[in-house]
Short mmCIF file of C-alpha atoms in Angstrom, two decimals:
data_model
loop_
_atom_site.label_atom_id
_atom_site.label_comp_id
_atom_site.label_asym_id
_atom_site.label_seq_id
_atom_site.Cartn_x
_atom_site.Cartn_y
_atom_site.Cartn_z
CA UNK A 117 -80.91 -22.16 -51.95
CA UNK A 118 -79.44 -24.54 -49.48
CA UNK A 119 -78.52 -28.16 -50.44
CA UNK A 120 -80.83 -31.07 -49.51
CA UNK A 121 -79.19 -33.22 -46.80
CA UNK A 122 -77.47 -30.26 -45.02
CA UNK A 123 -78.11 -29.14 -41.47
CA UNK A 124 -80.65 -26.29 -41.42
CA UNK A 125 -79.06 -23.02 -40.11
CA UNK A 126 -79.96 -22.05 -36.58
CA UNK A 127 -82.11 -19.05 -36.11
CA UNK A 128 -83.48 -16.94 -33.19
CA UNK A 129 -86.27 -14.55 -34.32
CA UNK A 130 -89.24 -12.84 -32.83
CA UNK A 131 -92.76 -13.91 -33.88
CA UNK A 132 -95.91 -11.80 -34.35
CA UNK A 133 -96.37 -11.64 -30.60
CA UNK A 134 -92.78 -10.68 -29.89
CA UNK A 135 -91.79 -14.17 -28.57
CA UNK A 136 -88.48 -15.53 -29.63
CA UNK A 137 -88.35 -18.88 -31.63
CA UNK A 138 -85.37 -20.93 -32.42
CA UNK A 139 -84.71 -23.82 -34.77
CA UNK A 140 -84.04 -26.12 -31.78
CA UNK A 141 -87.55 -25.82 -30.38
CA UNK A 142 -88.87 -27.65 -33.50
CA UNK A 143 -86.59 -30.66 -32.98
CA UNK A 144 -88.63 -33.90 -33.15
CA UNK A 145 -91.20 -32.37 -35.58
CA UNK A 146 -91.17 -31.80 -39.34
CA UNK A 147 -90.74 -28.09 -40.02
CA UNK A 148 -92.09 -26.39 -43.08
CA UNK A 149 -90.00 -23.13 -43.09
CA UNK A 150 -91.29 -20.75 -45.80
CA UNK A 151 -89.71 -17.45 -46.79
CA UNK A 152 -91.94 -14.82 -48.41
CA UNK A 153 -91.42 -11.25 -49.66
CA UNK A 154 -94.02 -9.16 -47.88
CA UNK A 155 -97.06 -9.15 -45.54
CA UNK A 156 -100.46 -8.23 -47.13
CA UNK A 157 -99.46 -8.60 -50.74
CA UNK A 158 -101.55 -10.71 -53.10
CA UNK A 159 -99.14 -13.76 -53.50
CA UNK A 160 -98.04 -13.78 -49.87
CA UNK A 161 -101.63 -13.51 -48.57
CA UNK A 162 -102.72 -16.46 -50.83
CA UNK A 163 -99.79 -18.52 -49.71
CA UNK A 164 -100.36 -17.79 -46.04
CA UNK A 165 -104.13 -18.45 -46.23
CA UNK A 166 -103.43 -21.79 -47.99
CA UNK A 167 -101.08 -22.78 -45.18
CA UNK A 168 -103.74 -21.63 -42.68
CA UNK A 169 -106.56 -23.65 -44.33
CA UNK A 170 -104.45 -26.82 -44.42
CA UNK A 171 -102.77 -26.29 -41.01
CA UNK A 172 -104.86 -28.98 -39.15
CA UNK A 173 -103.75 -31.52 -41.77
CA UNK A 174 -100.03 -30.41 -41.20
CA UNK A 175 -100.49 -30.94 -37.48
CA UNK A 176 -101.97 -34.36 -38.03
CA UNK A 177 -98.74 -35.27 -39.87
CA UNK A 178 -96.68 -33.89 -36.94
CA UNK A 179 -95.50 -30.97 -38.94
CA UNK A 180 -95.27 -27.30 -38.11
CA UNK A 181 -95.57 -24.37 -40.53
CA UNK A 182 -93.53 -21.21 -39.98
CA UNK A 183 -93.43 -18.17 -42.29
CA UNK A 184 -90.46 -15.77 -42.36
CA UNK A 185 -90.19 -12.33 -43.87
CA UNK A 186 -88.29 -9.11 -43.16
CA UNK A 187 -91.48 -7.37 -42.08
CA UNK A 188 -91.68 -6.14 -38.50
CA UNK A 189 -93.40 -7.90 -35.57
CA UNK A 190 -96.27 -5.41 -35.72
CA UNK A 191 -96.80 -5.96 -39.46
CA UNK A 192 -96.86 -9.68 -38.82
CA UNK A 193 -99.48 -9.25 -36.08
CA UNK A 194 -101.76 -7.24 -38.38
CA UNK A 195 -101.23 -9.91 -41.07
CA UNK A 196 -102.09 -12.78 -38.68
CA UNK A 197 -105.17 -10.99 -37.37
CA UNK A 198 -106.48 -9.97 -40.83
CA UNK A 199 -106.33 -13.53 -42.15
CA UNK A 200 -106.74 -15.55 -38.90
CA UNK A 201 -103.48 -17.28 -39.45
CA UNK A 202 -103.00 -20.17 -36.98
CA UNK A 203 -99.23 -20.55 -37.35
CA UNK A 204 -96.05 -18.64 -36.45
CA UNK A 205 -94.71 -15.72 -38.47
CA UNK A 206 -91.16 -14.76 -37.75
CA UNK A 207 -89.76 -11.27 -38.29
CA UNK A 208 -86.21 -11.04 -39.72
CA UNK A 209 -85.56 -7.26 -40.39
CA UNK A 210 -81.82 -7.88 -40.00
CA UNK A 211 -81.92 -10.57 -42.73
CA UNK A 212 -80.05 -13.00 -40.47
CA UNK A 213 -82.07 -16.19 -41.32
CA UNK A 214 -83.04 -14.80 -44.72
CA UNK A 215 -79.30 -14.72 -45.73
CA UNK A 216 -78.47 -17.90 -43.82
CA UNK A 217 -81.07 -19.81 -45.83
CA UNK A 218 -79.94 -18.15 -49.09
CA UNK A 219 -83.19 -16.57 -50.07
CA UNK A 220 -81.97 -12.91 -50.40
CA UNK A 221 -81.31 -12.38 -54.15
CA UNK A 222 -81.38 -9.81 -56.89
CA UNK A 223 -84.93 -9.52 -58.36
CA UNK A 224 -86.21 -7.90 -61.57
CA UNK A 225 -89.65 -6.31 -61.44
CA UNK A 226 -90.88 -4.10 -64.37
CA UNK A 227 -87.25 -3.60 -65.56
CA UNK A 228 -86.10 -2.40 -62.12
CA UNK A 229 -83.46 -4.39 -60.30
CA UNK A 230 -83.45 -4.64 -56.51
CA UNK A 231 -82.62 -7.13 -53.68
CA UNK A 232 -85.41 -9.03 -52.06
CA UNK A 233 -86.70 -12.32 -50.66
CA UNK A 234 -87.13 -15.09 -53.36
CA UNK A 235 -90.19 -17.07 -52.29
CA UNK A 236 -88.64 -20.31 -51.03
CA UNK A 237 -89.93 -23.22 -48.90
CA UNK A 238 -87.83 -25.77 -46.98
CA UNK A 239 -88.95 -29.06 -45.43
CA UNK A 240 -86.71 -29.76 -42.36
CA UNK A 241 -86.90 -33.12 -40.70
CA UNK A 242 -87.09 -33.93 -37.06
CA UNK A 243 -83.25 -33.83 -36.82
CA UNK A 244 -82.83 -30.45 -38.33
CA UNK A 245 -81.82 -31.68 -41.74
CA UNK A 246 -83.17 -30.10 -44.94
CA UNK A 247 -84.93 -32.88 -46.83
CA UNK A 248 -86.67 -30.78 -49.58
CA UNK A 249 -86.14 -27.27 -50.94
CA UNK A 250 -88.15 -25.28 -53.43
CA UNK A 251 -87.29 -21.96 -54.77
CA UNK A 252 -89.35 -19.74 -57.18
CA UNK A 253 -92.40 -21.20 -55.30
CA UNK A 254 -95.84 -20.63 -56.80
CA UNK A 255 -97.67 -19.13 -53.79
CA UNK A 256 -101.17 -20.62 -54.47
CA UNK A 257 -99.80 -24.15 -55.09
CA UNK A 258 -97.15 -24.29 -52.33
CA UNK A 259 -99.30 -25.25 -49.28
CA UNK A 260 -100.83 -28.34 -51.02
CA UNK A 261 -97.51 -29.16 -52.54
CA UNK A 262 -95.93 -29.30 -49.04
CA UNK A 263 -98.77 -31.34 -47.60
CA UNK A 264 -98.51 -33.90 -50.40
CA UNK A 265 -94.77 -34.27 -49.64
CA UNK A 266 -95.50 -35.28 -46.03
#
């Protein structure tokens, strides 16, 4: 996990519509950048829907929510449409941002060890500085936790 007070790493990734997004375009706004393991899984769906339900309140606080996983653009599009998600989902199959934000780690599931995304959420301020960072995030609680922070 990256240190609070450090500059957030730049990224350039495609969203669910194939449009490119960069960290720079969020300058002047608070950015909730959350990394999640996989589209259409139970925890990831709950977390995304939670952010979706609270999204108008994030906008009122001049904050933007962006989700990132290694899933494809097409997978993100299906995920967005299935749950009516109102925010940007970025596709990082090359793991560029996922590794830059230090969320790619060894995980153990049912005794099996593999590499994967550790659910992590960063709050980045208007100047691109990380002001809060949470790893091992509880999917259901995370959206309300981030709104409360603002």
